[in-house]
Short mmCIF file of C-alpha atoms and ligand atoms in Angstrom, two decimals:
data_model
loop_
_atom_site.label_atom_id
_atom_site.label_comp_id
_atom_site.label_asym_id
_atom_site.label_seq_id
_atom_site.Cartn_x
_atom_site.Cartn_y
_atom_site.Cartn_z
CA MET A 1 111.64 85.60 87.77
CA SER A 2 113.02 87.57 90.66
CA GLN A 3 112.04 86.88 94.14
CA THR A 4 110.09 89.31 95.98
CA LEU A 5 112.16 90.83 99.21
CA THR A 6 110.10 90.06 101.96
CA LEU A 7 110.65 90.87 105.93
CA THR A 8 108.29 89.55 108.55
CA LEU A 9 108.28 91.08 111.77
CA ARG A 10 106.40 90.88 115.16
CA ARG A 11 103.44 93.18 114.90
CA PRO A 12 104.83 96.73 115.76
CA ASP A 13 104.32 98.83 118.88
CA ASP A 14 103.99 102.19 118.66
CA MET A 15 105.53 103.88 122.04
CA HIS A 16 104.33 107.34 121.28
CA LEU A 17 100.94 108.13 119.60
CA HIS A 18 98.24 111.04 119.53
CA LEU A 19 94.62 109.54 118.70
CA ARG A 20 92.65 112.56 120.13
CA ASP A 21 89.12 112.05 120.58
CA GLY A 22 85.65 112.02 118.98
CA ALA A 23 85.43 112.32 115.22
CA MET A 24 89.27 112.70 114.76
CA LEU A 25 89.76 109.51 116.81
CA GLU A 26 87.35 107.52 114.71
CA ALA A 27 89.11 108.52 111.31
CA VAL A 28 92.66 108.20 112.62
CA LEU A 29 92.56 104.98 114.87
CA PRO A 30 92.16 102.70 112.06
CA GLU A 31 95.30 104.20 110.37
CA SER A 32 97.41 102.86 113.33
CA ALA A 33 95.49 99.63 114.24
CA ARG A 34 95.99 98.37 110.59
CA HIS A 35 99.79 97.97 111.21
CA PHE A 36 100.32 98.48 114.89
CA GLY A 37 99.17 96.08 117.79
CA ARG A 38 99.76 98.39 120.76
CA ALA A 39 100.43 102.19 121.45
CA ILE A 40 101.18 104.36 124.36
CA ILE A 41 98.49 106.85 124.11
CA MET A 42 99.30 110.43 124.56
CA PRO A 43 97.18 112.32 127.21
CA ASN A 44 97.12 115.74 125.72
CA LEU A 45 93.42 116.20 124.88
CA VAL A 46 91.43 119.06 125.77
CA PRO A 47 90.74 118.85 128.96
CA PRO A 48 93.76 116.63 129.46
CA VAL A 49 93.69 112.87 130.77
CA VAL A 50 94.78 113.63 134.24
CA THR A 51 93.16 111.03 136.44
CA ALA A 52 92.70 107.04 136.63
CA GLN A 53 89.10 107.69 136.12
CA GLU A 54 89.62 109.80 132.94
CA ALA A 55 91.95 107.38 131.42
CA ALA A 56 89.91 104.59 131.80
CA ALA A 57 86.75 106.51 130.07
CA TYR A 58 89.17 107.54 127.19
CA ARG A 59 90.49 103.86 126.93
CA ASP A 60 86.67 102.95 126.78
CA ARG A 61 86.28 105.48 123.74
CA ILE A 62 89.20 104.04 122.19
CA ARG A 63 88.15 100.61 122.14
CA ALA A 64 84.59 101.95 120.92
CA ALA A 65 86.01 103.54 118.13
CA LEU A 66 87.72 100.43 116.99
CA PRO A 67 86.54 99.09 113.81
CA GLU A 68 85.14 95.33 113.84
CA GLY A 69 87.62 92.77 113.05
CA MET A 70 90.77 95.17 114.23
CA ALA A 71 92.87 94.28 117.25
CA PHE A 72 94.62 97.01 119.08
CA GLU A 73 95.53 97.75 122.71
CA PRO A 74 95.56 101.14 123.87
CA LEU A 75 98.48 101.65 126.46
CA MET A 76 97.30 104.54 128.44
CA THR A 77 98.99 107.30 130.12
CA LEU A 78 98.34 110.17 132.87
CA TYR A 79 99.00 113.55 132.01
CA LEU A 80 101.21 115.08 134.91
CA THR A 81 99.97 118.10 136.68
CA GLU A 82 101.23 120.12 139.56
CA ASP A 83 97.96 118.80 141.46
CA THR A 84 98.52 115.12 140.53
CA ASP A 85 97.84 112.71 143.30
CA PRO A 86 100.56 110.20 143.89
CA ALA A 87 97.81 107.80 145.31
CA ASP A 88 95.93 108.10 142.30
CA VAL A 89 98.76 107.03 140.01
CA ALA A 90 99.94 104.28 142.02
CA ALA A 91 96.22 102.99 141.95
CA ALA A 92 95.88 103.42 138.29
CA HIS A 93 99.29 101.55 137.87
CA ALA A 94 98.31 98.84 140.44
CA SER A 95 95.25 97.92 138.41
CA GLY A 96 97.20 97.81 134.92
CA LEU A 97 95.17 100.64 133.78
CA VAL A 98 98.22 103.02 133.10
CA ARG A 99 101.76 102.16 131.52
CA ALA A 100 103.15 105.70 132.10
CA VAL A 101 102.95 109.24 133.12
CA LYS A 102 103.46 111.99 130.67
CA LEU A 103 105.46 115.06 131.63
CA TYR A 104 104.88 118.07 129.47
CA PRO A 105 106.68 121.52 130.73
CA ALA A 106 103.77 123.89 130.70
CA GLY A 107 103.67 125.47 127.45
CA ALA A 108 106.15 123.28 125.63
CA THR A 109 103.83 122.13 123.03
CA THR A 110 100.20 121.27 121.93
CA ASN A 111 97.89 121.30 124.73
CA SER A 112 100.50 121.53 127.25
CA GLN A 113 98.97 124.50 129.23
CA SER A 114 98.21 122.33 132.34
CA GLY A 115 101.69 120.80 132.37
CA VAL A 116 104.60 121.45 135.00
CA ARG A 117 105.89 124.69 136.06
CA ASP A 118 107.54 124.09 138.89
CA PHE A 119 109.16 120.90 139.43
CA ASP A 120 109.53 120.66 143.10
CA LYS A 121 105.62 120.49 142.83
CA VAL A 122 105.73 117.10 141.32
CA ARG A 123 108.40 115.83 143.37
CA GLY A 124 105.98 113.24 145.48
CA VAL A 125 104.32 111.83 142.34
CA LEU A 126 107.87 111.12 140.88
CA GLU A 127 109.18 109.62 144.09
CA LYS A 128 106.30 107.51 143.94
CA MET A 129 106.75 106.39 140.64
CA ALA A 130 110.50 105.54 141.00
CA GLY A 131 109.19 103.44 144.12
CA ILE A 132 106.56 101.43 141.97
CA GLY A 133 108.57 101.27 138.58
CA LEU A 134 106.16 103.39 136.58
CA THR A 135 107.63 104.94 133.46
CA LEU A 136 107.50 108.91 133.23
CA CYS A 137 107.64 109.94 129.46
CA VAL A 138 108.98 113.02 129.09
CA HIS A 139 108.66 115.92 126.62
CA GLY A 140 112.30 117.35 126.81
CA GLU A 141 112.16 120.99 125.59
CA VAL A 142 112.61 124.02 128.02
CA THR A 143 109.82 126.58 127.66
CA ASP A 144 112.28 129.77 128.59
CA PRO A 145 111.48 132.25 125.78
CA ALA A 146 115.22 133.40 125.93
CA VAL A 147 116.37 129.94 124.55
CA ASP A 148 116.35 129.47 120.96
CA ILE A 149 113.93 127.01 119.82
CA PHE A 150 116.57 124.81 118.09
CA ASP A 151 118.53 124.64 121.56
CA ARG A 152 115.49 123.70 123.76
CA GLU A 153 116.06 120.03 123.86
CA ALA A 154 119.90 120.31 124.78
CA VAL A 155 119.09 122.90 127.38
CA PHE A 156 116.52 120.90 128.88
CA ILE A 157 118.59 117.71 129.45
CA ASP A 158 121.07 120.08 131.57
CA ARG A 159 118.43 121.99 133.16
CA VAL A 160 115.90 119.71 133.87
CA LEU A 161 116.15 116.04 133.04
CA ASP A 162 119.44 115.41 134.63
CA PRO A 163 118.96 117.02 137.77
CA VAL A 164 115.37 115.23 138.15
CA ARG A 165 117.11 112.02 137.37
CA ARG A 166 119.83 112.54 140.13
CA ALA A 167 117.16 113.58 142.60
CA THR A 168 114.96 110.65 141.90
CA PRO A 169 117.19 107.55 141.74
CA GLY A 170 115.28 104.47 140.17
CA LEU A 171 112.92 106.66 137.97
CA ARG A 172 112.44 105.05 134.72
CA VAL A 173 112.42 107.58 132.07
CA VAL A 174 111.48 107.83 128.47
CA MET A 175 112.84 110.45 126.46
CA GLU A 176 110.40 110.89 124.05
CA HIS A 177 111.10 111.99 120.38
CA VAL A 178 114.50 112.86 120.49
CA THR A 179 115.87 115.28 117.85
CA THR A 180 119.43 115.80 118.52
CA LYS A 181 122.75 114.16 119.11
CA GLU A 182 123.03 115.39 122.64
CA GLY A 183 119.59 113.65 123.31
CA VAL A 184 121.04 110.39 121.48
CA ALA A 185 124.28 110.68 123.76
CA TYR A 186 122.36 111.30 126.95
CA ALA A 187 120.08 108.53 126.61
CA ARG A 188 123.24 106.05 126.00
CA SER A 189 124.49 107.76 129.32
CA GLY A 190 121.83 106.13 131.44
CA GLY A 191 121.27 102.52 132.63
CA ASP A 192 118.52 100.26 131.96
CA GLY A 193 115.83 102.80 133.28
CA LEU A 194 116.47 105.31 130.47
CA ALA A 195 115.28 105.16 127.08
CA ALA A 196 114.48 107.33 124.04
CA THR A 197 111.83 107.13 121.48
CA ILE A 198 112.58 108.28 117.61
CA THR A 199 109.93 109.20 115.51
CA THR A 200 109.41 108.51 111.75
CA HIS A 201 109.47 112.15 110.37
CA HIS A 202 112.64 113.02 112.21
CA LEU A 203 114.70 110.42 110.43
CA ILE A 204 113.37 112.08 107.14
CA ILE A 205 113.55 115.72 107.59
CA ASN A 206 116.14 118.21 108.79
CA ARG A 207 115.18 122.04 109.36
CA ASN A 208 115.83 122.79 105.78
CA HIS A 209 112.87 120.67 104.93
CA ILE A 210 110.66 122.79 106.68
CA LEU A 211 112.02 126.19 105.81
CA ALA A 212 114.22 126.34 102.52
CA GLY A 213 112.53 127.17 99.46
CA GLY A 214 109.18 127.84 101.14
CA ILE A 215 107.27 127.27 104.50
CA ARG A 216 106.17 123.69 104.67
CA PRO A 217 103.63 123.72 107.63
CA HIS A 218 102.92 119.97 107.18
CA TYR A 219 106.84 119.30 108.29
CA TYR A 220 106.63 121.39 111.41
CA CYS A 221 106.52 119.54 114.64
CA LEU A 222 107.85 119.87 118.22
CA PRO A 223 110.47 119.21 118.99
CA VAL A 224 111.20 120.91 115.73
CA ALA A 225 113.51 118.94 113.37
CA LYS A 226 117.12 120.11 113.53
CA ARG A 227 120.44 120.33 111.45
CA GLU A 228 121.39 117.35 109.23
CA VAL A 229 123.93 116.42 111.62
CA HIS A 230 121.17 115.61 114.26
CA ARG A 231 119.25 113.74 111.90
CA LEU A 232 122.11 111.50 110.91
CA ALA A 233 122.79 110.95 114.76
CA LEU A 234 119.02 109.90 114.99
CA ARG A 235 119.33 107.23 112.17
CA GLU A 236 122.38 105.83 113.73
CA ALA A 237 120.72 105.36 116.84
CA ALA A 238 117.31 103.92 115.19
CA VAL A 239 119.30 101.40 113.13
CA SER A 240 121.66 100.47 115.77
CA GLY A 241 119.53 97.76 117.46
CA GLU A 242 120.27 99.17 120.93
CA ALA A 243 117.69 98.19 123.38
CA ARG A 244 117.30 101.93 124.64
CA PHE A 245 115.87 103.26 121.20
CA PHE A 246 112.58 102.28 119.84
CA LEU A 247 109.78 103.83 117.69
CA GLY A 248 107.13 106.25 119.01
CA THR A 249 105.86 107.93 116.06
CA ASP A 250 104.28 110.98 117.70
CA SER A 251 101.84 110.55 114.73
CA ALA A 252 99.87 113.87 115.76
CA PRO A 253 96.78 114.75 113.59
CA HIS A 254 95.60 118.30 112.80
CA PRO A 255 93.32 119.33 110.40
CA ASP A 256 94.60 120.78 107.53
CA HIS A 257 93.10 124.39 108.03
CA LEU A 258 94.80 124.70 111.57
CA LYS A 259 98.36 123.25 110.03
CA GLU A 260 98.10 125.92 106.92
CA HIS A 261 97.36 128.71 109.27
CA PRO A 262 99.28 132.00 110.17
CA CYS A 263 100.03 130.28 113.37
CA GLY A 264 100.05 126.70 112.75
CA CYS A 265 99.74 123.83 114.95
CA ALA A 266 102.69 121.33 115.46
CA GLY A 267 102.52 117.47 114.41
CA CYS A 268 103.12 115.30 111.56
CA PHE A 269 100.60 112.64 110.73
CA THR A 270 102.56 109.36 109.94
CA ALA A 271 100.51 106.68 111.21
CA THR A 272 99.45 105.66 107.80
CA ASN A 273 102.84 105.04 106.22
CA THR A 274 105.14 104.79 108.81
CA LEU A 275 106.11 101.26 108.20
CA SER A 276 106.94 101.86 104.70
CA ILE A 277 108.98 104.76 105.40
CA LEU A 278 111.07 102.80 108.15
CA GLY A 279 111.37 99.80 105.42
CA HIS A 280 113.15 102.56 103.28
CA VAL A 281 115.42 103.96 106.19
CA PHE A 282 116.44 100.71 107.39
CA GLU A 283 117.28 99.14 103.99
CA GLU A 284 119.21 102.47 102.99
CA GLU A 285 121.17 101.97 106.25
CA GLY A 286 121.88 98.40 105.53
CA ALA A 287 120.18 97.45 108.47
CA LEU A 288 116.77 95.74 107.73
CA ASP A 289 117.69 92.78 110.30
CA ARG A 290 117.42 95.31 113.12
CA LEU A 291 114.03 96.98 111.80
CA GLU A 292 112.09 94.49 114.15
CA ALA A 293 114.15 95.66 117.30
CA PHE A 294 113.06 99.17 116.68
CA THR A 295 109.52 98.72 115.95
CA SER A 296 108.72 95.31 118.03
CA LEU A 297 110.97 94.34 120.40
CA ASN A 298 112.63 97.08 122.22
CA GLY A 299 109.73 98.98 123.32
CA ALA A 300 107.90 96.07 124.56
CA ALA A 301 110.83 94.97 126.75
CA PHE A 302 111.25 98.54 128.49
CA TYR A 303 107.68 98.51 129.16
CA GLY A 304 107.97 94.99 130.50
CA LEU A 305 105.26 93.60 127.80
CA PRO A 306 105.70 90.45 126.15
CA PRO A 307 106.47 91.09 122.33
CA ALA A 308 103.61 90.65 119.90
CA GLU A 309 102.59 86.90 119.11
CA THR A 310 101.39 88.07 115.58
CA THR A 311 103.39 89.46 112.98
CA VAL A 312 103.08 91.68 109.60
CA THR A 313 105.12 91.17 106.64
CA LEU A 314 106.46 94.04 104.61
CA GLU A 315 107.45 93.24 100.86
CA LYS A 316 109.47 95.22 98.65
CA ARG A 317 107.28 96.00 95.51
CA ALA A 318 108.63 97.15 91.97
CA GLU A 319 105.97 99.81 92.03
CA PRO A 320 105.66 102.63 94.78
CA CYS A 321 102.79 102.13 97.18
CA ALA A 322 99.86 104.34 96.94
CA TYR A 323 98.99 105.65 100.11
CA PRO A 324 96.51 108.40 100.25
CA ALA A 325 97.92 112.42 100.48
CA LYS A 326 95.18 113.01 102.90
CA ILE A 327 92.60 111.33 104.87
CA GLU A 328 89.00 112.76 105.24
CA THR A 329 88.04 112.86 109.39
CA GLY A 330 84.71 114.33 110.58
CA ALA A 331 86.86 116.96 112.11
CA GLY A 332 88.44 118.26 108.92
CA THR A 333 91.00 116.51 106.31
CA VAL A 334 94.37 115.62 107.50
CA THR A 335 97.45 115.52 105.62
CA VAL A 336 99.70 112.55 105.83
CA PHE A 337 103.24 112.95 106.19
CA ASP A 338 104.93 113.14 102.77
CA PRO A 339 108.46 111.66 102.75
CA GLY A 340 109.39 113.40 99.43
CA PHE A 341 110.39 109.84 97.74
CA PRO A 342 108.49 106.83 96.72
CA LEU A 343 108.00 104.15 99.13
CA TYR A 344 108.31 100.41 97.67
CA TRP A 345 107.90 98.71 100.99
CA ALA A 346 104.46 97.64 101.35
CA VAL A 347 102.78 95.99 104.24
CA ARG A 348 101.03 92.79 102.95
CA GLU A 349 97.26 93.07 103.53
CA GLY A 350 95.51 90.15 105.23
O1 LIG B 1 104.32 118.31 117.01
C1 LIG B 1 103.91 117.61 117.96
N1 LIG B 1 102.41 117.52 118.01
N2 LIG B 1 104.58 117.78 119.13
C2 LIG B 1 103.98 117.24 120.32
O2 LIG B 1 104.65 117.42 121.40
C3 LIG B 1 102.45 117.59 120.60
C4 LIG B 1 101.97 116.92 119.20
C5 LIG B 1 100.33 117.20 119.08
O3 LIG B 1 99.74 117.05 120.12
O4 LIG B 1 99.89 117.58 118.16
ZN1 LIG B 2 103.62 113.88 120.91
#
């Protein structure tokens, strides 16, 4: 009898997650908590999570929505606005309530209207953050309508990110969901205070998957998937084991009626099957021994957290895993990301 191939990892952390609120939160939280021990929670609710008080209330709603018997620690973030008070941010950090502040350029993506237009207006907050060692998570896309959507990440690095980092020495930055070889190269150009998250879906799809042979709204997210050369650069970075790269799924649920729409929302919902997909990718790249660094060690180290004490075990099955194609929520049906191939790496239950 052949032996089952298994892989035991420290329990993974998702360093970029959208849980939403209300009925959607209730339905999607178990999808993450089943496999992940902690997650950096994005603050782009409507209205956004701007103050320490709002973050504490949101954290309490997440804890209340967690089913009995599941353990999950939400790592809270604040949504940076031009009116954010540096003292409120510092207090939220000092109390251990927040782990990061999220920068959305105004208009860049879902619920980013309250984000930053004039970067001079957030100088004081960024300087305070550099002083206290609080991380800035950056959605790195320019919003200039003259810039092609496929170029918006690379242009952001030159026009915004590099100048902001030069002007704010010591500022810890996570380039969220990098999608380009330029993003990977820039992440590598910084020291210990610069890192990048990589999503599951950007390791699987390129722009053809969205657009060739019919438009597939469930593959549309922001930053939009780029050419194949970029996907390959992301895979190389993810499996490299380098401390600066770690998993942030950007799992972002939207109900089907808003995805399959003339102006469909951006977001791929990958919480349910992310670990199976990553098992597949890392095996394909001959890097199963580096999966734990990507999912469970590098992100925690960057955020100054101890690695998880518990583990999850992946096992390679003979039959494909039976993940649901959709999950029902009180806020509508949500489609689970379809990698387009069967998944044999399953997370062992119990
Ligand atoms: O695809 C995305 N969806 N990208 C983002 O930056 C936001 C997210 C969401 O909140 O739906
Ligand atoms: Zn996101």
